[in-house]
PDB file of C-alpha atoms in Angstrom:
ATOM      1  CA  MET A   1      95.246  53.634  54.817  1.00 56.00           C
ATOM      2  CA  LYS A   2      98.786  53.417  55.920  1.00 53.00           C
ATOM      3  CA  GLN A   3     100.108  56.548  54.161  1.00 57.00           C
ATOM      4  CA  LEU A   4      97.116  58.218  55.306  1.00 47.00           C
ATOM      5  CA  ARG A   5      97.808  56.943  58.998  1.00 48.00           C
ATOM      6  CA  VAL A   6     101.855  58.558  58.393  1.00 48.00           C
ATOM      7  CA  ARG A   7     100.671  61.755  57.195  1.00 53.00           C
ATOM      8  CA  PHE A   8      97.778  62.671  60.043  1.00 41.00           C
ATOM      9  CA  LEU A   9     100.955  61.267  62.814  1.00 41.00           C
ATOM     10  CA  LEU A  10     103.459  63.811  61.150  1.00 49.00           C
ATOM     11  CA  ILE A  11     100.371  66.352  61.101  1.00 44.00           C
ATOM     12  CA  LEU A  12      99.854  65.905  64.631  1.00 38.00           C
ATOM     13  CA  LEU A  13     103.149  65.864  65.710  1.00 45.00           C
ATOM     14  CA  LEU A  14     104.387  69.012  64.262  1.00 46.00           C
ATOM     15  CA  PHE A  15     101.251  70.744  65.303  1.00 40.00           C
ATOM     16  CA  THR A  16     101.926  69.544  69.108  1.00 40.00           C
ATOM     17  CA  SER A  17     105.544  70.337  68.615  1.00 44.00           C
ATOM     18  CA  SER A  18     104.220  74.154  67.236  1.00 44.00           C
ATOM     19  CA  VAL A  19     102.070  74.312  70.371  1.00 38.00           C
ATOM     20  CA  PHE A  20     104.839  73.458  73.007  1.00 40.00           C
ATOM     21  CA  THR A  21     107.103  75.279  70.991  1.00 44.00           C
ATOM     22  CA  GLY A  22     104.728  78.371  71.542  1.00 45.00           C
ATOM     23  CA  PHE A  23     103.970  77.839  75.272  1.00 41.00           C
ATOM     24  CA  GLU A  24     107.862  77.833  75.559  1.00 44.00           C
ATOM     25  CA  THR A  25     107.942  81.398  73.895  1.00 47.00           C
ATOM     26  CA  ILE A  26     105.635  82.835  76.291  1.00 54.00           C
ATOM     27  CA  ALA A  27     106.762  80.892  79.405  1.00 55.00           C
ATOM     28  CA  GLN A  28     110.119  82.738  78.379  1.00 63.00           C
ATOM     29  CA  LYS A  29     108.376  86.233  79.190  1.00 83.00           C
ATOM     30  CA  ILE A  30     106.711  85.501  82.984  1.00 91.00           C
ATOM     31  CA  GLU A  31     108.644  85.980  85.768  1.00 94.00           C
ATOM     32  CA  ILE A  32     106.911  85.562  89.298  1.00 96.00           C
ATOM     33  CA  GLY A  33     108.982  87.049  92.146  1.00 97.00           C
ATOM     34  CA  GLY A  34     108.990  88.822  95.897  1.00 98.00           C
ATOM     35  CA  GLY A  35     110.252  91.657  97.223  1.00 98.00           C
ATOM     36  CA  LEU A  36     111.539  93.041 100.782  1.00 98.00           C
ATOM     37  CA  GLY A  37     112.238  96.630 101.684  1.00 98.00           C
ATOM     38  CA  VAL A  38     110.858  99.941 103.209  1.00 98.00           C
ATOM     39  CA  PHE A  39     107.761 102.076 103.268  1.00 98.00           C
ATOM     40  CA  ASN A  40     107.880 105.714 103.939  1.00 97.00           C
ATOM     41  CA  TYR A  41     105.436 108.223 104.235  1.00 95.00           C
ATOM     42  CA  LYS A  42     105.415 112.438 103.586  1.00 94.00           C
ATOM     43  CA  GLY A  43     102.586 114.477 104.860  1.00 91.00           C
ATOM     44  CA  ASP A  44     101.254 116.974 107.642  1.00 88.00           C
ATOM     45  CA  ILE A  45     103.439 114.817 110.840  1.00 90.00           C
ATOM     46  CA  SER A  46     106.592 114.356 108.083  1.00 90.00           C
ATOM     47  CA  PRO A  47     106.309 116.857 105.488  1.00 88.00           C
ATOM     48  CA  SER A  48     109.436 115.673 103.976  1.00 87.00           C
ATOM     49  CA  PHE A  49     111.570 112.216 102.953  1.00 86.00           C
ATOM     50  CA  LYS A  50     113.030 111.028 106.253  1.00 88.00           C
ATOM     51  CA  LEU A  51     115.165 107.739 107.096  1.00 90.00           C
ATOM     52  CA  ARG A  52     114.194 107.859 110.594  1.00 91.00           C
ATOM     53  CA  PHE A  53     110.544 107.142 110.094  1.00 94.00           C
ATOM     54  CA  VAL A  54     111.235 104.027 107.421  1.00 96.00           C
ATOM     55  CA  LYS A  55     109.017 100.724 108.149  1.00 97.00           C
ATOM     56  CA  PRO A  56     108.932  97.255 106.924  1.00 98.00           C
ATOM     57  CA  ALA A  57     106.918  95.967 103.538  1.00 98.00           C
ATOM     58  CA  GLY A  58     107.195  93.156 100.855  1.00 98.00           C
ATOM     59  CA  SER A  59     105.487  92.564  98.269  1.00 98.00           C
ATOM     60  CA  LEU A  60     104.872  89.865  95.233  1.00 98.00           C
ATOM     61  CA  PHE A  61     104.859  90.306  91.867  1.00 98.00           C
ATOM     62  CA  PHE A  62     103.589  88.814  88.250  1.00 96.00           C
ATOM     63  CA  ARG A  63     105.852  90.274  85.509  1.00 96.00           C
ATOM     64  CA  TYR A  64     105.470  90.022  81.883  1.00 93.00           C
ATOM     65  CA  ASN A  65     108.029  90.429  79.206  1.00 89.00           C
ATOM     66  CA  PRO A  66     106.620  91.091  75.430  1.00 89.00           C
ATOM     67  CA  ASN A  67     109.799  92.558  74.313  1.00 86.00           C
ATOM     68  CA  HIS A  68     113.354  94.061  75.678  1.00 85.00           C
ATOM     69  CA  ALA A  69     112.054  97.278  75.805  1.00 89.00           C
ATOM     70  CA  LEU A  70     108.917  96.949  78.014  1.00 92.00           C
ATOM     71  CA  SER A  71     107.660  94.707  81.077  1.00 94.00           C
ATOM     72  CA  LEU A  72     104.234  94.626  82.505  1.00 96.00           C
ATOM     73  CA  ARG A  73     104.114  94.080  85.679  1.00 97.00           C
ATOM     74  CA  ALA A  74     101.264  93.323  88.421  1.00 97.00           C
ATOM     75  CA  GLU A  75     102.019  93.381  92.223  1.00 97.00           C
ATOM     76  CA  VAL A  76     100.547  93.004  95.971  1.00 97.00           C
ATOM     77  CA  ALA A  77     102.658  95.062  98.724  1.00 98.00           C
ATOM     78  CA  ALA A  78     101.889  95.389 102.245  1.00 98.00           C
ATOM     79  CA  GLY A  79     103.432  97.303 105.342  1.00 98.00           C
ATOM     80  CA  LEU A  80     103.474  99.991 107.934  1.00 97.00           C
ATOM     81  CA  VAL A  81     103.813 103.623 107.676  1.00 97.00           C
ATOM     82  CA  GLY A  82     104.473 105.908 110.635  1.00 95.00           C
ATOM     83  CA  ALA A  83     105.749 109.432 112.135  1.00 93.00           C
ATOM     84  CA  SER A  84     105.826 111.231 115.285  1.00 92.00           C
ATOM     85  CA  ASP A  85     105.827 115.727 115.737  1.00 88.00           C
ATOM     86  CA  GLN A  86     108.686 114.761 118.577  1.00 88.00           C
ATOM     87  CA  ASN A  87     111.077 114.087 115.878  1.00 82.00           C
ATOM     88  CA  SER A  88     110.859 117.411 114.086  1.00 84.00           C
ATOM     89  CA  LYS A  89     112.548 120.583 114.433  1.00 84.00           C
ATOM     90  CA  ASP A  90     109.639 122.522 113.901  1.00 84.00           C
ATOM     91  CA  PRO A  91     108.329 124.120 117.128  1.00 85.00           C
ATOM     92  CA  PHE A  92     104.656 123.984 116.038  1.00 80.00           C
ATOM     93  CA  GLN A  93     104.913 120.293 115.436  1.00 81.00           C
ATOM     94  CA  LYS A  94     106.686 119.506 118.874  1.00 84.00           C
ATOM     95  CA  ALA A  95     103.888 121.601 120.252  1.00 82.00           C
ATOM     96  CA  ARG A  96     101.395 119.644 118.392  1.00 83.00           C
ATOM     97  CA  ASN A  97     103.012 116.337 119.661  1.00 85.00           C
ATOM     98  CA  MET A  98     100.550 113.728 117.424  1.00 86.00           C
ATOM     99  CA  SER A  99     102.264 110.260 116.286  1.00 90.00           C
ATOM    100  CA  PHE A 100     100.484 107.594 114.091  1.00 92.00           C
ATOM    101  CA  ARG A 101     101.305 104.111 112.324  1.00 95.00           C
ATOM    102  CA  SER A 102      98.840 102.715 109.821  1.00 95.00           C
ATOM    103  CA  ARG A 103      98.957  99.554 107.932  1.00 97.00           C
ATOM    104  CA  ILE A 104      98.973  99.694 104.241  1.00 98.00           C
ATOM    105  CA  THR A 105      98.036  97.220 101.772  1.00 98.00           C
ATOM    106  CA  GLU A 106      98.264  97.899  98.143  1.00 98.00           C
ATOM    107  CA  VAL A 107      97.532  96.351  94.538  1.00 97.00           C
ATOM    108  CA  SER A 108      98.730  97.779  91.471  1.00 96.00           C
ATOM    109  CA  THR A 109      99.527  97.621  87.787  1.00 97.00           C
ATOM    110  CA  VAL A 110     102.821  99.396  86.015  1.00 97.00           C
ATOM    111  CA  ALA A 111     104.530  99.319  83.141  1.00 97.00           C
ATOM    112  CA  GLU A 112     108.615  99.259  82.967  1.00 97.00           C
ATOM    113  CA  TYR A 113     110.569 100.832  80.428  1.00 96.00           C
ATOM    114  CA  ASN A 114     113.788  99.285  79.836  1.00 93.00           C
ATOM    115  CA  PHE A 115     116.628 101.671  78.754  1.00 91.00           C
ATOM    116  CA  LEU A 116     119.125  98.788  77.579  1.00 84.00           C
ATOM    117  CA  ASP A 117     118.582  95.830  75.719  1.00 74.00           C
ATOM    118  CA  TYR A 118     117.377  93.282  78.130  1.00 67.00           C
ATOM    119  CA  GLN A 119     117.241  89.926  76.669  1.00 63.00           C
ATOM    120  CA  GLU A 120     116.615  86.944  78.012  1.00 57.00           C
ATOM    121  CA  LYS A 121     119.382  84.460  76.387  1.00 58.00           C
ATOM    122  CA  ARG A 122     121.071  81.964  78.229  1.00 57.00           C
ATOM    123  CA  TYR A 123     124.798  83.515  77.755  1.00 56.00           C
ATOM    124  CA  ALA A 124     123.718  86.834  78.116  1.00 58.00           C
ATOM    125  CA  VAL A 125     124.758  89.694  80.632  1.00 59.00           C
ATOM    126  CA  ASN A 126     121.172  91.375  81.110  1.00 82.00           C
ATOM    127  CA  TRP A 127     120.860  94.251  83.320  1.00 88.00           C
ATOM    128  CA  THR A 128     119.131  97.387  83.079  1.00 91.00           C
ATOM    129  CA  PRO A 129     118.189 100.355  84.457  1.00 96.00           C
ATOM    130  CA  TYR A 130     114.541 101.287  84.128  1.00 97.00           C
ATOM    131  CA  VAL A 131     111.490 103.433  84.934  1.00 98.00           C
ATOM    132  CA  PHE A 132     107.972 102.490  85.723  1.00 98.00           C
ATOM    133  CA  GLY A 133     104.275 104.130  86.006  1.00 97.00           C
ATOM    134  CA  GLY A 134     100.823 103.150  86.395  1.00 96.00           C
ATOM    135  CA  ILE A 135      97.913 102.900  88.675  1.00 96.00           C
ATOM    136  CA  GLY A 136      96.981 101.293  92.123  1.00 96.00           C
ATOM    137  CA  TYR A 137      94.757 100.907  94.735  1.00 97.00           C
ATOM    138  CA  SER A 138      95.873 101.044  98.419  1.00 97.00           C
ATOM    139  CA  LYS A 139      94.061 100.376 101.712  1.00 96.00           C
ATOM    140  CA  PHE A 140      95.301 101.540 104.744  1.00 96.00           C
ATOM    141  CA  LYS A 141      94.269 100.931 108.397  1.00 93.00           C
ATOM    142  CA  PRO A 142      95.463 103.869 111.267  1.00 90.00           C
ATOM    143  CA  ASP A 143      95.596 102.621 114.843  1.00 90.00           C
ATOM    144  CA  VAL A 144      93.644 105.413 115.961  1.00 84.00           C
ATOM    145  CA  VAL A 145      90.834 106.949 114.158  1.00 85.00           C
ATOM    146  CA  THR A 146      89.040 110.006 115.098  1.00 79.00           C
ATOM    147  CA  ASP A 147      87.217 110.747 112.305  1.00 81.00           C
ATOM    148  CA  ASN A 148      84.705 109.058 109.845  1.00 87.00           C
ATOM    149  CA  TYR A 149      86.550 109.174 106.655  1.00 88.00           C
ATOM    150  CA  LYS A 150      87.731 106.579 103.845  1.00 92.00           C
ATOM    151  CA  THR A 151      90.625 103.998 104.599  1.00 93.00           C
ATOM    152  CA  ASN A 152      91.062 103.554 100.756  1.00 95.00           C
ATOM    153  CA  THR A 153      92.301 105.680  97.708  1.00 96.00           C
ATOM    154  CA  PHE A 154      93.629 105.278  94.485  1.00 96.00           C
ATOM    155  CA  VAL A 155      97.025 105.917  94.211  1.00 97.00           C
ATOM    156  CA  ILE A 156      99.552 106.526  90.952  1.00 97.00           C
ATOM    157  CA  PRO A 157     102.905 104.216  91.511  1.00 98.00           C
ATOM    158  CA  TYR A 158     106.049 105.802  89.931  1.00 98.00           C
ATOM    159  CA  GLY A 159     110.034 105.347  90.100  1.00 98.00           C
ATOM    160  CA  VAL A 160     112.904 104.236  88.724  1.00 98.00           C
ATOM    161  CA  GLY A 161     114.983 100.413  89.155  1.00 98.00           C
ATOM    162  CA  ILE A 162     117.689  98.502  88.062  1.00 97.00           C
ATOM    163  CA  LYS A 163     117.756  94.953  87.281  1.00 94.00           C
ATOM    164  CA  TYR A 164     119.993  92.343  86.587  1.00 92.00           C
ATOM    165  CA  GLN A 165     119.799  88.256  85.983  1.00 87.00           C
ATOM    166  CA  ILE A 166     122.510  87.008  87.961  1.00 86.00           C
ATOM    167  CA  LYS A 167     122.388  83.746  86.743  1.00 81.00           C
ATOM    168  CA  ARG A 168     119.398  81.816  84.248  1.00 80.00           C
ATOM    169  CA  PRO A 169     116.345  81.750  85.480  1.00 86.00           C
ATOM    170  CA  TRP A 170     117.309  83.988  88.326  1.00 91.00           C
ATOM    171  CA  ASN A 171     117.001  87.706  88.390  1.00 94.00           C
ATOM    172  CA  ILE A 172     117.624  90.234  91.272  1.00 96.00           C
ATOM    173  CA  GLY A 173     116.107  94.118  91.280  1.00 97.00           C
ATOM    174  CA  LEU A 174     116.701  97.520  93.263  1.00 98.00           C
ATOM    175  CA  GLU A 175     113.884  99.866  93.066  1.00 98.00           C
ATOM    176  CA  TYR A 176     112.865 103.239  94.107  1.00 98.00           C
ATOM    177  CA  GLY A 177     108.884 104.302  94.039  1.00 97.00           C
ATOM    178  CA  THR A 178     106.820 106.775  94.947  1.00 97.00           C
ATOM    179  CA  ARG A 179     103.195 106.155  95.579  1.00 97.00           C
ATOM    180  CA  LYS A 180     100.920 109.481  94.958  1.00 96.00           C
ATOM    181  CA  THR A 181      97.776 109.374  96.412  1.00 96.00           C
ATOM    182  CA  TYR A 182      94.127 110.742  96.642  1.00 93.00           C
ATOM    183  CA  SER A 183      93.965 110.603 100.591  1.00 92.00           C
ATOM    184  CA  ASP A 184      95.066 112.886 103.417  1.00 90.00           C
ATOM    185  CA  TYR A 185      93.776 110.542 106.286  1.00 90.00           C
ATOM    186  CA  ILE A 186      96.739 108.061 106.148  1.00 93.00           C
ATOM    187  CA  ASP A 187      98.200 109.919 109.246  1.00 89.00           C
ATOM    188  CA  ASN A 188      94.868 110.580 110.672  1.00 86.00           C
ATOM    189  CA  LEU A 189      95.223 114.374 110.548  1.00 84.00           C
ATOM    190  CA  GLY A 190      93.807 115.945 107.295  1.00 77.00           C
ATOM    191  CA  GLY A 191      90.403 117.093 105.450  1.00 68.00           C
ATOM    192  CA  ASP A 192      88.613 120.324 106.260  1.00 65.00           C
ATOM    193  CA  PRO A 193      89.134 121.760 110.145  1.00 60.00           C
ATOM    194  CA  LYS A 194      86.792 120.500 112.543  1.00 62.00           C
ATOM    195  CA  ASN A 195      87.375 123.012 114.799  1.00 59.00           C
ATOM    196  CA  ASN A 196      89.239 126.366 115.874  1.00 58.00           C
ATOM    197  CA  ASP A 197      92.192 124.627 117.574  1.00 61.00           C
ATOM    198  CA  LYS A 198      95.253 125.098 115.120  1.00 61.00           C
ATOM    199  CA  LEU A 199      97.091 121.892 117.140  1.00 61.00           C
ATOM    200  CA  GLN A 200      94.566 119.583 115.714  1.00 62.00           C
ATOM    201  CA  GLN A 201      94.454 120.780 112.101  1.00 61.00           C
ATOM    202  CA  GLY A 202      96.636 119.759 109.094  1.00 66.00           C
ATOM    203  CA  ASP A 203      97.275 120.999 105.700  1.00 70.00           C
ATOM    204  CA  PRO A 204      94.109 120.245 103.407  1.00 71.00           C
ATOM    205  CA  SER A 205      96.260 121.047 100.552  1.00 68.00           C
ATOM    206  CA  ARG A 206      98.688 118.576 100.991  1.00 76.00           C
ATOM    207  CA  LYS A 207      97.679 115.174 100.186  1.00 87.00           C
ATOM    208  CA  ASP A 208      99.487 112.039 101.369  1.00 93.00           C
ATOM    209  CA  THR A 209     102.453 110.264 100.001  1.00 95.00           C
ATOM    210  CA  TYR A 210     104.111 107.298 100.484  1.00 97.00           C
ATOM    211  CA  TYR A 211     107.180 105.192  99.148  1.00 97.00           C
ATOM    212  CA  TYR A 212     108.323 101.897  98.763  1.00 98.00           C
ATOM    213  CA  ILE A 213     112.011 100.808  98.518  1.00 97.00           C
ATOM    214  CA  ARG A 214     112.737  97.183  97.968  1.00 97.00           C
ATOM    215  CA  LEU A 215     114.942  94.166  96.618  1.00 98.00           C
ATOM    216  CA  SER A 216     113.552  91.665  94.795  1.00 98.00           C
ATOM    217  CA  VAL A 217     114.351  88.284  93.850  1.00 97.00           C
ATOM    218  CA  SER A 218     112.191  87.040  90.535  1.00 96.00           C
ATOM    219  CA  TYR A 219     112.501  83.756  88.561  1.00 95.00           C
ATOM    220  CA  THR A 220     112.049  83.770  85.066  1.00 89.00           C
ATOM    221  CA  PHE A 221     110.054  80.404  83.237  1.00 86.00           C
ATOM    222  CA  TYR A 222     112.006  79.342  80.128  1.00 72.00           C
ATOM    223  CA  ARG A 223     110.198  75.947  79.498  1.00 61.00           C
ATOM    224  CA  ILE A 224     107.070  74.035  79.955  1.00 52.00           C
ATOM    225  CA  ILE A 225     107.317  70.708  82.134  1.00 49.00           C
ATOM    226  CA  CYS A 226     105.110  67.883  80.314  1.00 49.00           C
ATOM    227  CA  PRO A 227     103.645  65.825  82.491  1.00 50.00           C
TER     228      PRO A 227
END
């Protein structure tokens, strides 16, 4: 009976050890973090990327690293976009004299491909450039709404970035991302013309796009703290 009890305790000890080892292995692949940066917009009022129209934005994200080359990320971001015709050199835009500001909230999931061998090791010098792409959903709220249109859209986020493990377990990153949207109303100027006034019309063939540039800090969980 005593030998049976000892064997049972040994089996239980081995099982418990393997379970927590597995949890620790999984934990080493998990990051949580946040970022601060800017949104920028491209559309009828700003046909190209212009630094003068950057607005504040921020985000929180969860990242899972199944291997050295691949990372999977879920993120929630929010910020402002806006632009004004008066900052354009185009005489038509100056005559139109429209402007807007819109609040954007976005949720997205993306896959990151790391170009270098990004290893979660204690004494490794970890850094890598990466590319990412995925799918998201965006809700926007213009300050002025002049038509009955949908204020949400699916988005395709994609871009490039670089991340660096400054000191285990802390990481920093810099990222530039584009959000291709399926809406023409973020700037409250889009869709089919409602009248013959050219100054009140946008280009229905051009969907709105916005960008997110951010600096981030993340924390990697290397072990499970037992109660």
